[in-house]
Short mmCIF file of C-alpha atoms and ligand atoms in Angstrom, two decimals:
data_model
loop_
_atom_site.label_atom_id
_atom_site.label_comp_id
_atom_site.label_asym_id
_atom_site.label_seq_id
_atom_site.Cartn_x
_atom_site.Cartn_y
_atom_site.Cartn_z
CA UNK A 1 -5.29 -95.17 28.90
CA UNK A 2 -7.01 -96.87 25.77
CA UNK A 3 -10.42 -98.26 26.65
CA UNK A 4 -12.87 -100.62 24.85
CA UNK A 5 -16.44 -100.59 25.71
CA UNK A 6 -18.31 -103.71 24.59
CA UNK A 7 -21.97 -103.33 23.46
CA UNK A 8 -24.28 -101.18 21.50
CA UNK A 9 -26.93 -99.64 23.73
CA UNK A 10 -27.65 -96.39 25.39
CA UNK A 11 -25.89 -97.88 28.52
CA UNK A 12 -22.70 -98.23 26.49
CA UNK A 13 -22.95 -94.80 25.03
CA UNK A 14 -23.20 -93.41 28.47
CA UNK A 15 -20.27 -95.50 29.69
CA UNK A 16 -18.20 -94.45 26.57
CA UNK A 17 -19.00 -90.80 27.23
CA UNK A 18 -18.23 -90.84 30.98
CA UNK A 19 -14.94 -92.90 30.19
CA UNK A 20 -13.92 -90.37 27.46
CA UNK A 21 -14.43 -87.56 29.91
CA UNK A 22 -11.91 -89.07 32.35
CA UNK A 23 -8.51 -87.57 32.57
CA UNK A 24 -6.76 -90.87 32.25
CA UNK A 25 -8.43 -91.75 29.12
CA UNK A 26 -6.56 -91.30 25.92
CA UNK A 27 -8.62 -93.15 23.35
CA UNK A 28 -11.95 -94.75 23.43
CA UNK A 29 -13.21 -97.70 21.26
CA UNK A 30 -16.60 -99.52 21.16
CA UNK A 31 -17.60 -102.85 19.72
CA UNK A 32 -20.06 -102.95 17.97
CA UNK A 33 -21.00 -99.44 19.35
CA UNK A 34 -23.70 -97.09 18.01
CA UNK A 35 -24.19 -93.60 16.76
CA UNK A 36 -23.30 -92.13 19.90
CA UNK A 37 -19.87 -93.97 20.56
CA UNK A 38 -19.12 -93.38 16.78
CA UNK A 39 -19.11 -89.66 17.56
CA UNK A 40 -16.16 -89.84 20.05
CA UNK A 41 -14.17 -92.82 19.06
CA UNK A 42 -13.79 -95.64 16.77
CA UNK A 43 -16.48 -98.38 16.44
CA UNK A 44 -15.23 -102.00 15.73
CA UNK A 45 -17.52 -104.03 13.64
CA UNK A 46 -17.36 -106.93 16.05
CA UNK A 47 -20.35 -108.50 17.77
CA UNK A 48 -20.39 -108.01 21.70
CA UNK A 49 -20.28 -111.87 22.11
CA UNK A 50 -17.41 -112.59 19.66
CA UNK A 51 -14.80 -113.10 22.31
CA UNK A 52 -12.05 -114.27 19.95
CA UNK A 53 -12.21 -111.35 17.61
CA UNK A 54 -12.62 -108.81 20.43
CA UNK A 55 -9.51 -110.23 22.20
CA UNK A 56 -7.38 -110.14 18.78
CA UNK A 57 -8.42 -106.67 18.21
CA UNK A 58 -8.05 -105.26 21.57
CA UNK A 59 -4.44 -106.75 21.85
CA UNK A 60 -3.55 -105.37 18.43
CA UNK A 61 -4.86 -101.82 19.54
CA UNK A 62 -2.92 -102.05 22.88
CA UNK A 63 -6.19 -101.81 24.94
CA UNK A 64 -5.50 -101.07 28.63
CA UNK A 65 -8.98 -101.63 29.91
CA UNK A 66 -12.13 -103.54 28.55
CA UNK A 67 -15.55 -102.67 30.05
CA UNK A 68 -18.12 -105.37 29.35
CA UNK A 69 -21.68 -103.64 28.85
CA UNK A 70 -24.21 -106.35 28.22
CA UNK A 71 -25.01 -109.59 29.97
CA UNK A 72 -24.86 -111.50 26.62
CA UNK A 73 -21.05 -110.79 26.46
CA UNK A 74 -20.60 -111.89 30.07
CA UNK A 75 -22.57 -115.10 29.52
CA UNK A 76 -20.69 -115.80 26.29
CA UNK A 77 -17.47 -115.86 28.28
CA UNK A 78 -15.88 -112.82 26.67
CA UNK A 79 -14.40 -111.84 29.97
CA UNK A 80 -12.72 -115.30 30.35
CA UNK A 81 -11.16 -115.18 27.08
CA UNK A 82 -9.84 -111.60 27.32
CA UNK A 83 -8.49 -112.26 30.87
CA UNK A 84 -6.75 -115.36 29.67
CA UNK A 85 -4.99 -113.18 27.07
CA UNK A 86 -3.80 -110.81 29.70
CA UNK A 87 -6.21 -107.93 29.13
CA UNK A 88 -7.58 -105.99 32.01
CA UNK A 89 -11.32 -106.56 32.10
CA UNK A 90 -14.18 -104.63 33.97
CA UNK A 91 -17.00 -107.40 34.24
CA UNK A 92 -17.21 -110.85 35.57
CA UNK A 93 -16.11 -114.27 33.96
CA UNK A 94 -19.00 -116.43 32.85
CA UNK A 95 -18.99 -118.25 36.13
CA UNK A 96 -19.58 -115.19 38.35
CA UNK A 97 -22.13 -113.92 35.58
CA UNK A 98 -24.30 -116.86 36.57
CA UNK A 99 -25.69 -114.63 39.46
CA UNK A 100 -27.56 -113.03 36.42
CA UNK A 101 -27.63 -115.62 33.69
CA UNK A 102 -29.20 -118.46 35.76
CA UNK A 103 -31.93 -117.53 38.12
CA UNK A 104 -31.52 -120.98 39.73
CA UNK A 105 -27.95 -120.46 40.37
CA UNK A 106 -28.72 -117.01 41.96
CA UNK A 107 -31.61 -118.34 44.06
CA UNK A 108 -29.57 -121.34 45.35
CA UNK A 109 -26.63 -119.05 46.19
CA UNK A 110 -28.80 -116.65 48.09
CA UNK A 111 -30.35 -119.48 50.01
CA UNK A 112 -26.87 -120.86 50.81
CA UNK A 113 -25.62 -117.62 52.03
CA UNK A 114 -28.65 -116.16 53.93
CA UNK A 115 -29.36 -113.23 51.47
CA UNK A 116 -32.94 -112.06 51.89
CA UNK A 117 -35.00 -113.00 48.75
CA UNK A 118 -38.40 -114.22 47.82
CA UNK A 119 -39.15 -117.90 48.75
CA UNK A 120 -39.07 -120.08 45.68
CA UNK A 121 -39.46 -123.56 44.19
CA UNK A 122 -37.33 -124.78 41.38
CA UNK A 123 -38.99 -127.02 38.82
CA UNK A 124 -37.63 -128.86 35.64
CA UNK A 125 -40.93 -130.19 34.18
CA UNK A 126 -44.47 -129.32 33.79
CA UNK A 127 -45.57 -132.18 36.14
CA UNK A 128 -43.25 -130.89 38.99
CA UNK A 129 -44.54 -127.32 38.44
CA UNK A 130 -48.05 -128.65 38.66
CA UNK A 131 -47.32 -130.24 41.89
CA UNK A 132 -45.71 -127.30 43.36
CA UNK A 133 -48.73 -125.03 42.43
CA UNK A 134 -51.08 -127.48 44.07
CA UNK A 135 -49.93 -126.44 47.34
CA UNK A 136 -49.44 -122.73 46.50
CA UNK A 137 -51.60 -119.76 48.06
CA UNK A 138 -51.42 -116.19 46.69
CA UNK A 139 -49.61 -114.71 43.66
CA UNK A 140 -46.95 -116.59 41.83
CA UNK A 141 -44.01 -115.12 40.02
CA UNK A 142 -43.01 -117.50 37.16
CA UNK A 143 -39.41 -117.11 36.06
CA UNK A 144 -37.58 -118.83 33.19
CA UNK A 145 -34.07 -119.80 34.33
CA UNK A 146 -31.96 -118.30 31.56
CA UNK A 147 -31.30 -114.78 29.96
CA UNK A 148 -34.61 -113.85 28.18
CA UNK A 149 -34.08 -109.89 27.57
CA UNK A 150 -36.77 -109.13 30.17
CA UNK A 151 -39.39 -111.52 28.66
CA UNK A 152 -38.95 -114.47 31.00
CA UNK A 153 -40.78 -113.12 34.01
CA UNK A 154 -44.55 -113.30 34.59
CA UNK A 155 -46.23 -112.11 37.75
CA UNK A 156 -49.44 -114.39 38.00
CA UNK A 157 -52.33 -113.49 40.30
CA UNK A 158 -52.63 -117.10 41.49
CA UNK A 159 -51.81 -120.81 40.99
CA UNK A 160 -54.37 -120.91 38.11
CA UNK A 161 -52.80 -118.23 36.11
CA UNK A 162 -49.49 -119.45 36.70
CA UNK A 163 -50.49 -122.95 35.43
CA UNK A 164 -51.67 -121.24 32.20
CA UNK A 165 -48.33 -119.66 31.68
CA UNK A 166 -46.61 -122.96 32.26
CA UNK A 167 -48.85 -124.82 30.08
CA UNK A 168 -48.07 -122.42 27.18
CA UNK A 169 -44.24 -122.49 27.93
CA UNK A 170 -43.90 -126.20 28.49
CA UNK A 171 -46.68 -127.20 25.89
CA UNK A 172 -44.96 -125.38 23.09
CA UNK A 173 -41.45 -126.10 24.24
CA UNK A 174 -41.06 -122.35 24.38
CA UNK A 175 -39.58 -121.26 27.70
CA UNK A 176 -38.07 -117.88 27.22
CA UNK A 177 -34.36 -118.14 27.00
CA UNK A 178 -34.46 -121.87 26.38
CA UNK A 179 -34.02 -124.95 28.44
CA UNK A 180 -36.72 -126.57 30.75
CA UNK A 181 -35.99 -124.96 34.14
CA UNK A 182 -38.41 -122.56 35.86
CA UNK A 183 -38.46 -120.82 39.22
CA UNK A 184 -41.74 -120.18 40.85
CA UNK A 185 -41.51 -117.60 43.77
CA UNK A 186 -43.80 -115.56 46.04
CA UNK A 187 -44.58 -112.13 45.07
CA UNK A 188 -42.83 -109.62 47.21
CA UNK A 189 -44.50 -106.36 48.37
CA UNK A 190 -42.91 -102.97 48.40
CA UNK A 191 -41.15 -100.53 46.16
CA UNK A 192 -38.40 -101.43 43.66
CA UNK A 193 -34.98 -99.95 43.72
CA UNK A 194 -31.65 -100.73 41.82
CA UNK A 195 -28.46 -100.50 43.82
CA UNK A 196 -25.13 -100.76 42.10
CA UNK A 197 -21.96 -102.18 43.90
CA UNK A 198 -18.38 -102.47 42.56
CA UNK A 199 -16.54 -105.60 43.45
CA UNK A 200 -12.78 -106.20 42.84
CA UNK A 201 -12.93 -109.69 44.04
CA UNK A 202 -11.87 -108.72 47.58
CA UNK A 203 -14.30 -106.01 48.55
CA UNK A 204 -17.85 -104.89 47.41
CA UNK A 205 -19.05 -101.43 47.97
CA UNK A 206 -22.31 -99.75 46.89
CA UNK A 207 -21.70 -96.59 44.62
CA UNK A 208 -25.07 -95.48 43.79
CA UNK A 209 -28.78 -96.31 43.19
CA UNK A 210 -31.58 -95.47 40.97
CA UNK A 211 -35.37 -96.24 40.24
CA UNK A 212 -36.28 -97.74 37.01
CA UNK A 213 -39.69 -97.61 35.06
CA UNK A 214 -40.22 -101.05 33.50
CA UNK A 215 -43.81 -100.75 32.15
CA UNK A 216 -44.35 -99.32 28.75
CA UNK A 217 -47.23 -96.83 29.66
CA UNK A 218 -47.80 -94.00 32.13
CA UNK A 219 -49.00 -95.11 35.48
CA UNK A 220 -47.16 -98.24 35.22
CA UNK A 221 -49.52 -99.83 32.77
CA UNK A 222 -48.87 -101.94 29.66
CA UNK A 223 -46.26 -104.56 29.00
CA UNK A 224 -42.82 -105.04 30.75
CA UNK A 225 -40.06 -103.41 28.85
CA UNK A 226 -36.22 -103.19 29.24
CA UNK A 227 -36.90 -99.81 31.21
CA UNK A 228 -38.67 -96.58 29.97
CA UNK A 229 -36.85 -94.20 32.16
CA UNK A 230 -34.97 -93.75 35.49
CA UNK A 231 -33.95 -91.31 38.11
CA UNK A 232 -31.08 -91.29 40.69
CA UNK A 233 -30.79 -90.95 43.57
CA UNK A 234 -34.14 -92.73 44.51
CA UNK A 235 -36.54 -90.78 46.54
CA UNK A 236 -38.60 -91.88 49.51
CA UNK A 237 -36.07 -94.66 50.73
CA UNK A 238 -34.39 -94.64 54.10
CA UNK A 239 -31.33 -92.52 54.48
CA UNK A 240 -29.30 -95.51 55.45
CA UNK A 241 -30.21 -97.50 52.44
CA UNK A 242 -26.65 -98.09 51.43
CA UNK A 243 -25.73 -99.29 55.00
CA UNK A 244 -28.57 -101.70 54.98
CA UNK A 245 -27.86 -103.17 51.60
CA UNK A 246 -24.16 -103.51 52.61
CA UNK A 247 -24.94 -105.23 55.78
CA UNK A 248 -27.82 -107.49 54.80
CA UNK A 249 -27.02 -108.33 51.11
CA UNK A 250 -23.50 -107.30 50.04
CA UNK A 251 -21.63 -108.66 53.18
CA UNK A 252 -23.13 -112.17 53.04
CA UNK A 253 -22.67 -112.15 49.18
CA UNK A 254 -19.02 -111.37 49.39
CA UNK A 255 -18.69 -114.12 52.20
CA UNK A 256 -20.38 -116.52 49.78
CA UNK A 257 -18.28 -115.52 46.74
CA UNK A 258 -15.04 -116.11 48.78
CA UNK A 259 -16.20 -119.27 50.40
CA UNK A 260 -17.15 -120.68 47.04
CA UNK A 261 -13.94 -119.42 45.30
CA UNK A 262 -16.16 -117.48 42.90
CA UNK A 263 -14.10 -114.63 41.42
CA UNK A 264 -16.31 -111.60 40.67
CA UNK A 265 -14.86 -108.44 39.20
CA UNK A 266 -17.05 -105.58 37.96
CA UNK A 267 -20.39 -104.10 38.92
CA UNK A 268 -23.20 -105.97 40.68
CA UNK A 269 -26.68 -104.62 40.07
CA UNK A 270 -28.94 -105.52 42.85
CA UNK A 271 -32.46 -105.44 41.90
CA UNK A 272 -34.29 -104.95 45.33
CA UNK A 273 -37.86 -104.92 46.71
CA UNK A 274 -37.99 -102.65 49.66
CA UNK A 275 -40.69 -103.80 51.99
CA UNK A 276 -41.63 -103.13 55.64
CA UNK A 277 -38.75 -105.34 56.77
CA UNK A 278 -36.14 -103.70 54.41
CA UNK A 279 -34.71 -104.92 51.25
CA UNK A 280 -35.03 -108.40 49.67
CA UNK A 281 -33.39 -109.38 46.31
CA UNK A 282 -35.51 -109.69 43.23
CA UNK A 283 -32.55 -110.35 40.99
CA UNK A 284 -28.94 -109.83 40.48
CA UNK A 285 -27.45 -108.54 37.26
CA UNK A 286 -23.70 -108.69 36.45
CA UNK A 287 -23.71 -105.26 34.67
CA UNK A 288 -24.93 -101.88 34.76
CA UNK A 289 -28.65 -101.14 34.25
CA UNK A 290 -30.08 -99.77 31.06
CA UNK A 291 -31.53 -97.04 31.64
CA UNK A 292 -30.01 -96.86 35.22
CA UNK A 293 -26.48 -96.20 33.90
CA UNK A 294 -27.59 -93.32 31.93
CA UNK A 295 -28.78 -91.48 35.03
CA UNK A 296 -26.05 -92.73 37.36
CA UNK A 297 -22.97 -91.87 35.26
CA UNK A 298 -23.76 -88.16 34.61
CA UNK A 299 -23.67 -87.84 38.51
CA UNK A 300 -19.93 -89.19 38.69
CA UNK A 301 -17.23 -86.71 39.31
CA UNK A 302 -13.59 -87.62 39.17
CA UNK A 303 -11.66 -90.22 36.93
CA UNK A 304 -14.36 -92.75 36.24
CA UNK A 305 -11.97 -94.69 33.96
CA UNK A 306 -9.25 -94.93 36.49
CA UNK A 307 -11.85 -96.25 39.00
CA UNK A 308 -13.00 -99.01 36.73
CA UNK A 309 -9.36 -99.89 35.96
CA UNK A 310 -8.61 -100.24 39.67
CA UNK A 311 -11.46 -102.69 39.99
CA UNK A 312 -10.36 -104.55 37.00
CA UNK A 313 -6.80 -104.83 38.57
CA UNK A 314 -8.23 -106.15 41.71
CA UNK A 315 -7.16 -103.10 43.77
CA UNK A 316 -10.45 -100.91 43.89
CA UNK A 317 -9.64 -97.10 44.63
CA UNK A 318 -12.93 -95.35 45.49
CA UNK A 319 -11.19 -92.04 45.94
CA UNK A 320 -10.71 -91.80 42.13
CA UNK A 321 -14.30 -91.00 41.36
CA UNK A 322 -17.57 -90.86 43.20
CA UNK A 323 -21.18 -90.02 42.75
CA UNK A 324 -22.08 -86.44 43.36
CA UNK A 325 -25.23 -85.29 45.37
CA UNK A 326 -26.93 -83.89 42.19
CA UNK A 327 -30.10 -85.58 40.82
CA UNK A 328 -30.50 -87.10 37.30
CA UNK A 329 -33.59 -87.98 35.41
CA UNK A 330 -33.63 -89.94 32.15
CA UNK A 331 -36.61 -90.46 29.81
CA UNK A 332 -36.51 -93.16 27.06
CA UNK A 333 -37.77 -92.28 23.48
CA UNK A 334 -38.88 -95.57 21.90
CA UNK A 335 -40.67 -96.57 18.71
CA UNK A 336 -44.50 -96.76 19.30
CA UNK A 337 -44.68 -100.54 18.81
CA UNK A 338 -42.00 -101.29 21.58
CA UNK A 339 -41.90 -103.83 23.17
CA UNK A 340 -44.17 -105.74 20.89
CA UNK A 341 -42.04 -105.36 17.82
CA UNK A 342 -39.41 -102.74 16.57
CA UNK A 343 -39.84 -100.36 13.61
CA UNK A 344 -36.77 -99.44 11.93
CA UNK A 345 -36.15 -95.66 11.32
CA UNK A 346 -33.69 -94.01 9.01
CA UNK A 347 -32.46 -90.51 8.34
CA UNK A 348 -32.64 -89.34 11.98
CA UNK A 349 -30.82 -85.98 12.84
CA UNK A 350 -27.52 -87.03 14.36
CA UNK A 351 -27.20 -83.88 16.25
CA UNK A 352 -28.67 -84.64 19.66
CA UNK A 353 -26.64 -82.07 21.48
CA UNK A 354 -28.53 -80.38 24.37
CA UNK A 355 -27.91 -77.59 26.87
CA UNK A 356 -25.33 -77.92 29.58
CA UNK A 357 -26.02 -80.74 32.12
CA UNK A 358 -28.49 -82.31 29.52
CA UNK A 359 -27.42 -85.25 27.41
CA UNK A 360 -29.02 -87.78 25.07
CA UNK A 361 -27.65 -91.31 24.70
CA UNK A 362 -28.24 -93.36 21.49
CA UNK A 363 -29.56 -97.00 21.76
CA UNK A 364 -28.74 -99.42 19.18
CA UNK A 365 -27.96 -97.44 15.96
CA UNK A 366 -25.70 -96.69 13.21
CA UNK A 367 -24.21 -93.22 12.10
CA UNK A 368 -23.53 -92.91 8.38
CA UNK A 369 -23.38 -89.76 6.04
CA UNK A 370 -24.24 -87.68 9.00
CA UNK A 371 -27.62 -89.24 9.77
CA UNK A 372 -28.71 -92.21 12.16
CA UNK A 373 -30.48 -95.32 11.40
CA UNK A 374 -31.92 -97.59 14.11
CA UNK A 375 -33.74 -100.83 14.27
CA UNK A 376 -36.19 -99.31 16.64
CA UNK A 377 -37.03 -100.14 20.18
CA UNK A 378 -35.36 -97.87 22.77
CA UNK A 379 -33.86 -95.33 20.50
CA UNK A 380 -32.63 -92.60 22.69
CA UNK A 381 -32.33 -91.90 26.56
CA UNK A 382 -32.63 -88.23 27.23
CA UNK A 383 -31.05 -87.24 30.68
CA UNK A 384 -30.67 -84.05 32.64
CA UNK A 385 -29.01 -83.06 35.97
CA UNK A 386 -30.54 -80.73 38.48
CA UNK A 387 -30.06 -79.60 42.06
CA UNK A 388 -33.16 -81.41 43.12
CA UNK A 389 -35.42 -83.99 41.47
CA UNK A 390 -37.93 -81.58 40.34
CA UNK A 391 -35.57 -79.45 38.47
CA UNK A 392 -33.86 -82.46 36.86
CA UNK A 393 -37.17 -83.74 35.75
CA UNK A 394 -38.36 -80.38 34.20
CA UNK A 395 -35.01 -80.10 32.17
CA UNK A 396 -35.18 -83.72 31.12
CA UNK A 397 -38.76 -83.30 29.65
CA UNK A 398 -37.86 -79.76 28.30
CA UNK A 399 -35.07 -81.70 26.31
CA UNK A 400 -37.26 -84.40 25.19
CA UNK A 401 -39.74 -81.91 23.61
CA UNK A 402 -36.73 -79.93 22.10
CA UNK A 403 -35.33 -83.16 20.59
CA UNK A 404 -38.66 -84.66 19.50
CA UNK A 405 -38.90 -81.68 17.25
CA UNK A 406 -35.34 -81.84 15.84
CA UNK A 407 -34.96 -85.63 15.18
CA UNK A 408 -37.07 -85.65 12.06
CA UNK A 409 -39.51 -88.49 12.92
CA UNK A 410 -42.90 -88.49 14.94
CA UNK A 411 -42.51 -92.26 15.23
CA UNK A 412 -41.17 -91.92 18.74
CA UNK A 413 -43.14 -92.08 22.17
CA UNK A 414 -42.09 -91.76 25.79
CA UNK A 415 -43.62 -92.04 29.27
CA UNK A 416 -44.64 -88.67 30.68
CA UNK A 417 -44.48 -89.61 34.33
CA UNK A 418 -40.97 -90.62 34.87
CA UNK A 419 -39.66 -89.24 38.23
CA UNK A 420 -43.21 -87.80 39.06
CA UNK A 421 -43.58 -88.57 42.75
CA UNK A 422 -46.99 -89.14 44.19
P1 AMP B 501 -36.49 -109.91 37.03
O1 AMP B 501 -36.26 -110.19 35.61
O2 AMP B 501 -36.31 -111.06 38.02
O3 AMP B 501 -36.03 -108.69 37.43
O4 AMP B 501 -38.21 -109.58 37.07
C1 AMP B 501 -38.58 -108.50 36.45
C2 AMP B 501 -39.71 -107.82 37.20
O5 AMP B 501 -40.70 -108.63 37.61
C3 AMP B 501 -39.01 -107.09 38.37
O6 AMP B 501 -38.50 -105.89 38.06
C4 AMP B 501 -40.27 -106.98 39.23
O7 AMP B 501 -41.09 -105.83 38.87
C5 AMP B 501 -41.09 -108.19 38.95
N1 AMP B 501 -40.75 -109.36 39.86
C6 AMP B 501 -39.90 -110.24 39.71
N2 AMP B 501 -39.86 -110.99 40.77
C7 AMP B 501 -40.80 -110.50 41.71
C8 AMP B 501 -41.12 -110.96 42.99
N3 AMP B 501 -40.69 -112.00 43.67
N4 AMP B 501 -42.10 -110.23 43.52
C9 AMP B 501 -42.64 -109.10 42.94
N5 AMP B 501 -42.27 -108.74 41.66
C10 AMP B 501 -41.39 -109.39 41.07
N1 LIG B 502 -33.35 -101.66 33.64
C1 LIG B 502 -33.15 -103.04 33.79
C2 LIG B 502 -32.07 -103.73 33.38
O1 LIG B 502 -31.21 -103.07 32.97
O2 LIG B 502 -32.04 -104.85 33.58
#
């Protein structure tokens, strides 16, 4: 198989690596790709959202499978265009992608189909928001409707603080992601966990789960980020986590998709809050998580590319590859000012090879003349496998220290408490 991975982050580096390891993969391409994907296949200089050029090039290169990494590609309709041209695509069309790209669509869908989630009010103006808040008691989670790269959600302690957020958003016509639509919802209590399910349009099955660390600083302090680290499998959740998610979330979701003739092909990321009464959905994403993919994919054994192709073909065959019971920990190395701003770095050592079972994935970056340049932000995810969580964690941090000395920069920082259990 000739496989194209669309996107340029560490998630896409991990996808490209796992796919390239698959017995059925003959050639791997990435668009636009990064320093990691460049080391194992050709990078095409085409934006992840440029459906037209991606389709032309994929047809010309006889690509057998396209894997959509980022939500921006899905929301731009890259999947629709490529499917229309006859390509096999892993990743939903724009319409199914609304489970992620519109929080209002997702909330209404969950309400229609009895999927447990936070109670919410949808508002389209500041006046309507103020009215809803007049009757609110307790904390309020304020969410912009559209895609906002993690910047569209504020957890406010009460109605007053929520009003301040909305005054700023509506007053400056600056709702993250654009538009004028906002969801106000109750704050859920519990522990967060991300569950990944494959859907071929007919069946939906959980394939693995992970815990992500969203805050910038140790001890869950500082601003929200795209994710500073992750580990898989999650610790401290019920043994029947997958069964409960299947029964309470995935089964009604699939019934809803079928009833509404909403075709969904790809991975569904369920961001869950696990409380005393079990899981409730915080959000859906229409793609793998970043950095969750970096800790999930090293655990896969078998022919991962063939598994994704079977999903894209509408005939999912889970015997092709499955998650092992090994543990994986991933630590993100980011520039010190992330997420407030991004400092570009040049001349980084391109050799990020590590001991067996340990692997570093590049975020957005370019490889040229043997060194790496990056726009900053989340630069690398360093991952390690182990027979238990403690071993994986120790190996991941040993690798982080080794790489930090080798990269040729002291501009990177990382959390020291990823996968450290209380
Ligand atoms: P989202 O983009 O919807 O995943 O929200 C980003 C983060 O905000 C989540 O990972 C949670 O940590 C937090 N969050 C969002 N909605 C809620 C909620 N209803 N209750 C508690 N925390 C929430
Ligand atoms: N790690 C969170 C996300 O990928 O959205």
